[in-house]
Amino acid sequence: MAEPLTFYFDFSSPYGYLAAQRIDEIAARHGRNVVWKPYLLGVAFKETGGQPLLEIPVKGDYARHDIERSARQIGVPLVWPQAFPFSGVSASRAYYWLAERDEGAAKALARKLYRAAFGEGRDIAGPEAVATVAAELGHDKDDVRTALKDPAVKERLRREVDDAIQAGAFGSPYILVDGEPFWGHDRLDHIDKWLETGGW
Amino acid sequence: MAEPLTFYFDFSSPYGYLAAQRIDEIAARHGRNVVWKPYLLGVAFKETGGQPLLEIPVKGDYARHDIERSARQIGVPLVWPQAFPFSGVSASRAYYWLAERDEGAAKALARKLYRAAFGEGRDIAGPEAVATVAAELGHDKDDVRTALKDPAVKERLRREVDDAIQAGAFGSPYILVDGEPFWGHDRLDHIDKWLETGGW
């Protein structure tokens, strides 16, 4: 099987949420897998001088409108979380903790967390909120709580964030296809075409 | 005929250049005209804290790559101007000067200026450069030189920039379709779909 795609995203990113609904299906059409890599946009922003999109005057209002329109376009529910933007640290740690043992289960948790945050407007920021969502998938709450405090898990996330930034990630979603970078949910159709044609 | 689309752009914007190659054709497919409105992104950036895209660390490198890839995708030549970003003030003034008498001629000049800048890498920043390009379309160089110094023409551009920002423009291209805003060359396919379906 050809190289998997790498899907970098921040759990607090609505465009990442939208991309998460479609990326595996697009890749699968072309016989590709996708490796999911949650990271922390806030760290990347230190390099690029970026700031949370919806907080930017004028542009933020447009982005909110565009995100809602994009969700309608692809038929995905969108409910804004009350606290937004929120920290994706706990969600990301839970993902990598689970991914070490079972990548499929980790992806399922990521999808569930994203759906809780942007499909239902729930809080997924803190360890307790993440443990609650994980429990709905049958994970043991105490295991999750313990994992989120584990220095090895924390270190894993730090390393993944460094690796993501090393790989050029500066936004969410940021997707690598055979080394070719694509930034933004609006590039998913281009990725589909790229995989179909071998690029241009 | 239904309301025309409004196409806001900055002459120094490569994504604006790409959009300029396609917007009239897309609109025409749905029986629509397009009003072209060059404006000055630098003024909008004062509201949004924006900065020239290609100068942003990391993101700028990606953007350069994405612009080249987007140009290849739509089969449009792309040659980076030596001085970039450059001022679109003279080009915009020439556009509005001409538009007062002949909108079709003004659009033809805008297309020619864009093509000179990003299709051939020529300088279109100063009044002399703009007069030279205009002369290639048969306009009198001295007329252009005089127009570019005309206080009424300068005032017209100031007003158009204010109006663009009032209309919500903060990037290039920024396109209004029956009041619905679309930002970015990557939204042209969405505009096509929007016009076809009546929106979603």
mmCIF file of N, CA, C and O in Angstrom, chain A residues 23-93:
data_model
loop_
_atom_site.group_PDB
_atom_site.id
_atom_site.type_symbol
_atom_site.label_atom_id
_atom_site.label_comp_id
_atom_site.label_asym_id
_atom_site.label_seq_id
_atom_site.Cartn_x
_atom_site.Cartn_y
_atom_site.Cartn_z
ATOM 1 N N ILE A 23 -11.513 13.201 5.520
ATOM 2 C CA ILE A 23 -10.172 12.885 5.030
ATOM 3 C C ILE A 23 -9.951 11.393 4.816
ATOM 4 O O ILE A 23 -9.361 10.985 3.801
ATOM 5 N N ASP A 24 -10.445 10.543 5.738
ATOM 6 C CA ASP A 24 -10.199 9.104 5.575
ATOM 7 C C ASP A 24 -10.916 8.548 4.358
ATOM 8 O O ASP A 24 -10.386 7.699 3.650
ATOM 9 N N GLU A 25 -12.138 9.054 4.134
ATOM 10 C CA GLU A 25 -12.912 8.579 2.985
ATOM 11 C C GLU A 25 -12.229 8.962 1.667
ATOM 12 O O GLU A 25 -12.142 8.162 0.738
ATOM 13 N N ILE A 26 -11.741 10.198 1.607
ATOM 14 C CA ILE A 26 -11.044 10.643 0.391
ATOM 15 C C ILE A 26 -9.796 9.790 0.150
ATOM 16 O O ILE A 26 -9.548 9.314 -0.959
ATOM 17 N N ALA A 27 -9.022 9.590 1.212
ATOM 18 C CA ALA A 27 -7.794 8.792 1.070
ATOM 19 C C ALA A 27 -8.122 7.359 0.652
ATOM 20 O O ALA A 27 -7.462 6.789 -0.231
ATOM 21 N N ALA A 28 -9.159 6.792 1.282
ATOM 22 C CA ALA A 28 -9.513 5.388 1.013
ATOM 23 C C ALA A 28 -9.897 5.180 -0.446
ATOM 24 O O ALA A 28 -9.605 4.135 -1.034
ATOM 25 N N ARG A 29 -10.545 6.202 -1.048
ATOM 26 C CA ARG A 29 -10.912 6.100 -2.467
ATOM 27 C C ARG A 29 -9.697 5.827 -3.346
ATOM 28 O O ARG A 29 -9.815 5.339 -4.460
ATOM 29 N N HIS A 30 -8.521 6.250 -2.840
ATOM 30 C CA HIS A 30 -7.297 6.087 -3.628
ATOM 31 C C HIS A 30 -6.366 5.066 -2.978
ATOM 32 O O HIS A 30 -5.153 5.087 -3.205
ATOM 33 N N GLY A 31 -6.946 4.212 -2.134
ATOM 34 C CA GLY A 31 -6.164 3.147 -1.516
ATOM 35 C C GLY A 31 -5.149 3.634 -0.501
ATOM 36 O O GLY A 31 -4.110 3.009 -0.310
ATOM 37 N N ARG A 32 -5.447 4.773 0.145
ATOM 38 C CA ARG A 32 -4.502 5.329 1.115
ATOM 39 C C ARG A 32 -5.074 5.328 2.520
ATOM 40 O O ARG A 32 -6.285 5.510 2.710
ATOM 41 N N ASN A 33 -4.191 5.163 3.490
ATOM 42 C CA ASN A 33 -4.547 5.382 4.887
ATOM 43 C C ASN A 33 -4.196 6.802 5.287
ATOM 44 O O ASN A 33 -3.471 7.506 4.565
ATOM 45 N N VAL A 34 -4.683 7.191 6.458
ATOM 46 C CA VAL A 34 -4.363 8.513 6.999
ATOM 47 C C VAL A 34 -3.871 8.355 8.436
ATOM 48 O O VAL A 34 -4.524 7.688 9.242
ATOM 49 N N VAL A 35 -2.715 8.918 8.721
ATOM 50 C CA VAL A 35 -2.237 8.984 10.101
ATOM 51 C C VAL A 35 -2.677 10.318 10.690
ATOM 52 O O VAL A 35 -2.393 11.368 10.100
ATOM 53 N N TRP A 36 -3.396 10.263 11.799
ATOM 54 C CA TRP A 36 -3.876 11.488 12.438
ATOM 55 C C TRP A 36 -2.846 11.986 13.441
ATOM 56 O O TRP A 36 -2.328 11.203 14.259
ATOM 57 N N LYS A 37 -2.561 13.271 13.401
ATOM 58 C CA LYS A 37 -1.566 13.865 14.281
ATOM 59 C C LYS A 37 -2.089 15.156 14.910
ATOM 60 O O LYS A 37 -1.815 16.260 14.399
ATOM 61 N N PRO A 38 -2.832 15.043 16.002
ATOM 62 C CA PRO A 38 -3.226 16.279 16.690
ATOM 63 C C PRO A 38 -1.992 17.026 17.184
ATOM 64 O O PRO A 38 -1.011 16.399 17.594
ATOM 65 N N TYR A 39 -2.030 18.330 17.059
ATOM 66 C CA TYR A 39 -0.943 19.148 17.611
ATOM 67 C C TYR A 39 -1.528 20.442 18.142
ATOM 68 O O TYR A 39 -2.762 20.592 18.201
ATOM 69 N N LEU A 40 -0.662 21.358 18.557
ATOM 70 C CA LEU A 40 -1.153 22.572 19.219
ATOM 71 C C LEU A 40 -0.842 23.800 18.376
ATOM 72 O O LEU A 40 0.310 24.234 18.280
ATOM 73 N N LEU A 41 -1.881 24.353 17.776
ATOM 74 C CA LEU A 41 -1.710 25.527 16.917
ATOM 75 C C LEU A 41 -1.048 26.686 17.644
ATOM 76 O O LEU A 41 -0.283 27.434 17.048
ATOM 77 N N GLY A 42 -1.360 26.821 18.923
ATOM 78 C CA GLY A 42 -0.796 27.929 19.699
ATOM 79 C C GLY A 42 0.722 27.928 19.677
ATOM 80 O O GLY A 42 1.345 28.995 19.648
ATOM 81 N N VAL A 43 1.315 26.738 19.667
ATOM 82 C CA VAL A 43 2.781 26.645 19.612
ATOM 83 C C VAL A 43 3.271 27.064 18.225
ATOM 84 O O VAL A 43 4.245 27.818 18.088
ATOM 85 N N ALA A 44 2.573 26.609 17.192
ATOM 86 C CA ALA A 44 2.948 26.988 15.827
ATOM 87 C C ALA A 44 2.821 28.500 15.628
ATOM 88 O O ALA A 44 3.627 29.121 14.932
ATOM 89 N N PHE A 45 1.815 29.083 16.253
ATOM 90 C CA PHE A 45 1.588 30.528 16.101
ATOM 91 C C PHE A 45 2.767 31.342 16.617
ATOM 92 O O PHE A 45 2.986 32.478 16.190
ATOM 93 N N LYS A 46 3.526 30.767 17.552
ATOM 94 C CA LYS A 46 4.716 31.493 18.032
ATOM 95 C C LYS A 46 5.728 31.690 16.903
ATOM 96 O O LYS A 46 6.491 32.646 16.906
ATOM 97 N N GLU A 47 5.728 30.750 15.949
ATOM 98 C CA GLU A 47 6.656 30.861 14.818
ATOM 99 C C GLU A 47 6.121 31.812 13.748
ATOM 100 O O GLU A 47 6.862 32.532 13.106
ATOM 101 N N THR A 48 4.803 31.759 13.551
ATOM 102 C CA THR A 48 4.223 32.467 12.406
ATOM 103 C C THR A 48 3.563 33.788 12.798
ATOM 104 O O THR A 48 3.139 34.541 11.928
ATOM 105 N N GLY A 49 3.484 34.063 14.113
ATOM 106 C CA GLY A 49 2.773 35.259 14.536
ATOM 107 C C GLY A 49 1.272 35.137 14.322
ATOM 108 O O GLY A 49 0.558 36.132 14.297
ATOM 109 N N GLY A 50 0.795 33.916 14.149
ATOM 110 C CA GLY A 50 -0.633 33.705 13.940
ATOM 111 C C GLY A 50 -1.422 33.950 15.216
ATOM 112 O O GLY A 50 -0.862 34.071 16.297
ATOM 113 N N GLN A 51 -2.725 34.053 15.075
ATOM 114 C CA GLN A 51 -3.593 34.197 16.240
ATOM 115 C C GLN A 51 -4.901 33.472 15.941
ATOM 116 O O GLN A 51 -5.189 33.170 14.786
ATOM 117 N N PRO A 52 -5.662 33.162 17.011
ATOM 118 C CA PRO A 52 -6.911 32.435 16.775
ATOM 119 C C PRO A 52 -7.784 33.153 15.739
ATOM 120 O O PRO A 52 -8.105 34.329 15.892
ATOM 121 N N LEU A 53 -8.158 32.416 14.709
ATOM 122 C CA LEU A 53 -8.834 32.983 13.537
ATOM 123 C C LEU A 53 -10.057 33.812 13.888
ATOM 124 O O LEU A 53 -10.229 34.929 13.389
ATOM 125 N N LEU A 54 -10.908 33.278 14.753
ATOM 126 C CA LEU A 54 -12.179 33.962 15.008
ATOM 127 C C LEU A 54 -12.017 35.219 15.852
ATOM 128 O O LEU A 54 -12.953 35.987 16.000
ATOM 129 N N GLU A 55 -10.817 35.408 16.400
ATOM 130 C CA GLU A 55 -10.594 36.625 17.195
ATOM 131 C C GLU A 55 -10.054 37.783 16.365
ATOM 132 O O GLU A 55 -9.910 38.900 16.867
ATOM 133 N N ILE A 56 -9.748 37.521 15.105
ATOM 134 C CA ILE A 56 -9.222 38.587 14.251
ATOM 135 C C ILE A 56 -10.382 39.473 13.797
ATOM 136 O O ILE A 56 -11.405 38.968 13.337
ATOM 137 N N PRO A 57 -10.252 40.798 13.961
ATOM 138 C CA PRO A 57 -11.348 41.672 13.534
ATOM 139 C C PRO A 57 -11.694 41.453 12.054
ATOM 140 O O PRO A 57 -10.806 41.205 11.248
ATOM 141 N N VAL A 58 -12.945 41.571 11.722
ATOM 142 C CA VAL A 58 -13.481 41.465 10.360
ATOM 143 C C VAL A 58 -13.305 40.041 9.797
ATOM 144 O O VAL A 58 -14.285 39.360 9.491
ATOM 145 N N LYS A 59 -12.048 39.620 9.666
ATOM 146 C CA LYS A 59 -11.735 38.293 9.139
ATOM 147 C C LYS A 59 -12.378 37.201 9.997
ATOM 148 O O LYS A 59 -12.845 36.183 9.488
ATOM 149 N N GLY A 60 -12.390 37.421 11.307
ATOM 150 C CA GLY A 60 -12.985 36.444 12.220
ATOM 151 C C GLY A 60 -14.480 36.273 11.966
ATOM 152 O O GLY A 60 -14.998 35.153 11.978
ATOM 153 N N ASP A 61 -15.174 37.389 11.714
ATOM 154 C CA ASP A 61 -16.614 37.316 11.416
ATOM 155 C C ASP A 61 -16.841 36.531 10.130
ATOM 156 O O ASP A 61 -17.748 35.712 10.036
ATOM 157 N N TYR A 62 -16.010 36.827 9.142
ATOM 158 C CA TYR A 62 -16.123 36.085 7.887
ATOM 159 C C TYR A 62 -15.880 34.599 8.124
ATOM 160 O O TYR A 62 -16.620 33.741 7.622
ATOM 161 N N ALA A 63 -14.832 34.285 8.889
ATOM 162 C CA ALA A 63 -14.463 32.885 9.111
ATOM 163 C C ALA A 63 -15.616 32.126 9.768
ATOM 164 O O ALA A 63 -15.950 31.007 9.378
ATOM 165 N N ARG A 64 -16.239 32.742 10.758
ATOM 166 C CA ARG A 64 -17.378 32.112 11.430
ATOM 167 C C ARG A 64 -18.478 31.783 10.405
ATOM 168 O O ARG A 64 -19.012 30.689 10.382
ATOM 169 N N HIS A 65 -18.754 32.755 9.563
ATOM 170 C CA HIS A 65 -19.763 32.574 8.515
ATOM 171 C C HIS A 65 -19.345 31.465 7.548
ATOM 172 O O HIS A 65 -20.144 30.602 7.179
ATOM 173 N N ASP A 66 -18.085 31.493 7.154
ATOM 174 C CA ASP A 66 -17.595 30.512 6.180
ATOM 175 C C ASP A 66 -17.586 29.103 6.762
ATOM 176 O O ASP A 66 -17.868 28.127 6.060
ATOM 177 N N ILE A 67 -17.251 28.984 8.039
ATOM 178 C CA ILE A 67 -17.231 27.667 8.693
ATOM 179 C C ILE A 67 -18.649 27.087 8.728
ATOM 180 O O ILE A 67 -18.867 25.920 8.398
ATOM 181 N N GLU A 68 -19.615 27.929 9.084
ATOM 182 C CA GLU A 68 -21.008 27.465 9.117
ATOM 183 C C GLU A 68 -21.487 27.066 7.714
ATOM 184 O O GLU A 68 -22.148 26.043 7.530
ATOM 185 N N ARG A 69 -21.108 27.882 6.736
ATOM 186 C CA ARG A 69 -21.501 27.592 5.351
ATOM 187 C C ARG A 69 -20.831 26.311 4.849
ATOM 188 O O ARG A 69 -21.457 25.498 4.164
ATOM 189 N N SER A 70 -19.544 26.148 5.209
ATOM 190 C CA SER A 70 -18.817 24.945 4.781
ATOM 191 C C SER A 70 -19.421 23.692 5.402
ATOM 192 O O SER A 70 -19.503 22.639 4.756
ATOM 193 N N ALA A 71 -19.841 23.801 6.666
ATOM 194 C CA ALA A 71 -20.468 22.651 7.341
ATOM 195 C C ALA A 71 -21.777 22.283 6.635
ATOM 196 O O ALA A 71 -22.039 21.107 6.376
ATOM 197 N N ARG A 72 -22.575 23.303 6.306
ATOM 198 C CA ARG A 72 -23.829 23.028 5.590
ATOM 199 C C ARG A 72 -23.533 22.377 4.245
ATOM 200 O O ARG A 72 -24.207 21.441 3.814
ATOM 201 N N GLN A 73 -22.495 22.884 3.587
ATOM 202 C CA GLN A 73 -22.174 22.380 2.247
ATOM 203 C C GLN A 73 -21.857 20.889 2.268
ATOM 204 O O GLN A 73 -22.235 20.164 1.348
ATOM 205 N N ILE A 74 -21.156 20.431 3.307
ATOM 206 C CA ILE A 74 -20.799 19.006 3.350
ATOM 207 C C ILE A 74 -21.765 18.211 4.236
ATOM 208 O O ILE A 74 -21.557 17.020 4.476
ATOM 209 N N GLY A 75 -22.813 18.877 4.732
ATOM 210 C CA GLY A 75 -23.845 18.160 5.476
ATOM 211 C C GLY A 75 -23.399 17.652 6.832
ATOM 212 O O GLY A 75 -23.757 16.558 7.246
ATOM 213 N N VAL A 76 -22.599 18.455 7.521
ATOM 214 C CA VAL A 76 -22.076 18.078 8.836
ATOM 215 C C VAL A 76 -22.638 19.055 9.872
ATOM 216 O O VAL A 76 -22.670 20.263 9.617
ATOM 217 N N PRO A 77 -23.109 18.568 11.029
ATOM 218 C CA PRO A 77 -23.654 19.486 12.032
ATOM 219 C C PRO A 77 -22.574 20.405 12.600
ATOM 220 O O PRO A 77 -21.426 19.994 12.739
ATOM 221 N N LEU A 78 -22.946 21.641 12.891
ATOM 222 C CA LEU A 78 -21.998 22.556 13.533
ATOM 223 C C LEU A 78 -22.704 23.319 14.646
ATOM 224 O O LEU A 78 -23.684 24.019 14.410
ATOM 225 N N VAL A 79 -22.220 23.139 15.849
ATOM 226 C CA VAL A 79 -22.707 23.868 17.016
ATOM 227 C C VAL A 79 -21.475 24.464 17.694
ATOM 228 O O VAL A 79 -20.544 23.733 18.033
ATOM 229 N N TRP A 80 -21.442 25.786 17.852
ATOM 230 C CA TRP A 80 -20.244 26.401 18.439
ATOM 231 C C TRP A 80 -20.135 26.059 19.922
ATOM 232 O O TRP A 80 -21.106 26.226 20.662
ATOM 233 N N PRO A 81 -18.964 25.589 20.346
ATOM 234 C CA PRO A 81 -18.760 25.357 21.782
ATOM 235 C C PRO A 81 -18.852 26.689 22.527
ATOM 236 O O PRO A 81 -18.457 27.729 21.999
ATOM 237 N N GLN A 82 -19.408 26.646 23.738
ATOM 238 C CA GLN A 82 -19.537 27.899 24.500
ATOM 239 C C GLN A 82 -18.190 28.552 24.741
ATOM 240 O O GLN A 82 -18.031 29.752 24.563
ATOM 241 N N ALA A 83 -17.227 27.744 25.174
ATOM 242 C CA ALA A 83 -15.878 28.283 25.381
ATOM 243 C C ALA A 83 -15.065 27.996 24.124
ATOM 244 O O ALA A 83 -14.841 26.838 23.771
ATOM 245 N N PHE A 84 -14.677 29.040 23.451
ATOM 246 C CA PHE A 84 -13.970 28.873 22.189
ATOM 247 C C PHE A 84 -13.106 30.073 21.919
ATOM 248 O O PHE A 84 -13.604 31.194 22.077
ATOM 249 N N PRO A 85 -11.850 29.918 21.471
ATOM 250 C CA PRO A 85 -11.142 28.648 21.335
ATOM 251 C C PRO A 85 -10.832 28.035 22.699
ATOM 252 O O PRO A 85 -10.820 28.742 23.704
ATOM 253 N N PHE A 86 -10.621 26.729 22.682
ATOM 254 C CA PHE A 86 -10.315 26.030 23.922
ATOM 255 C C PHE A 86 -8.985 25.290 23.755
ATOM 256 O O PHE A 86 -8.467 25.175 22.640
ATOM 257 N N SER A 87 -8.465 24.780 24.862
ATOM 258 C CA SER A 87 -7.194 24.071 24.792
ATOM 259 C C SER A 87 -7.400 22.645 24.307
ATOM 260 O O SER A 87 -8.261 21.915 24.807
ATOM 261 N N GLY A 88 -6.595 22.228 23.341
ATOM 262 C CA GLY A 88 -6.656 20.860 22.844
ATOM 263 C C GLY A 88 -5.627 19.957 23.509
ATOM 264 O O GLY A 88 -5.420 18.825 23.054
ATOM 265 N N VAL A 89 -5.016 20.436 24.591
ATOM 266 C CA VAL A 89 -3.931 19.672 25.219
ATOM 267 C C VAL A 89 -4.419 18.320 25.739
ATOM 268 O O VAL A 89 -3.851 17.268 25.412
ATOM 269 N N SER A 90 -5.481 18.328 26.553
ATOM 270 C CA SER A 90 -5.961 17.065 27.127
ATOM 271 C C SER A 90 -6.443 16.107 26.044
ATOM 272 O O SER A 90 -6.127 14.905 26.066
ATOM 273 N N ALA A 91 -7.198 16.610 25.097
ATOM 274 C CA ALA A 91 -7.702 15.765 24.013
ATOM 275 C C ALA A 91 -6.543 15.139 23.236
ATOM 276 O O ALA A 91 -6.562 13.951 22.904
ATOM 277 N N SER A 92 -5.514 15.942 22.961
ATOM 278 C CA SER A 92 -4.369 15.449 22.195
ATOM 279 C C SER A 92 -3.598 14.392 22.988
ATOM 280 O O SER A 92 -3.156 13.377 22.442
ATOM 281 N N ARG A 93 -3.428 14.649 24.301
ATOM 282 C CA ARG A 93 -2.740 13.654 25.128
ATOM 283 C C ARG A 93 -3.503 12.342 25.144
ATOM 284 O O ARG A 93 -2.902 11.268 25.026
#
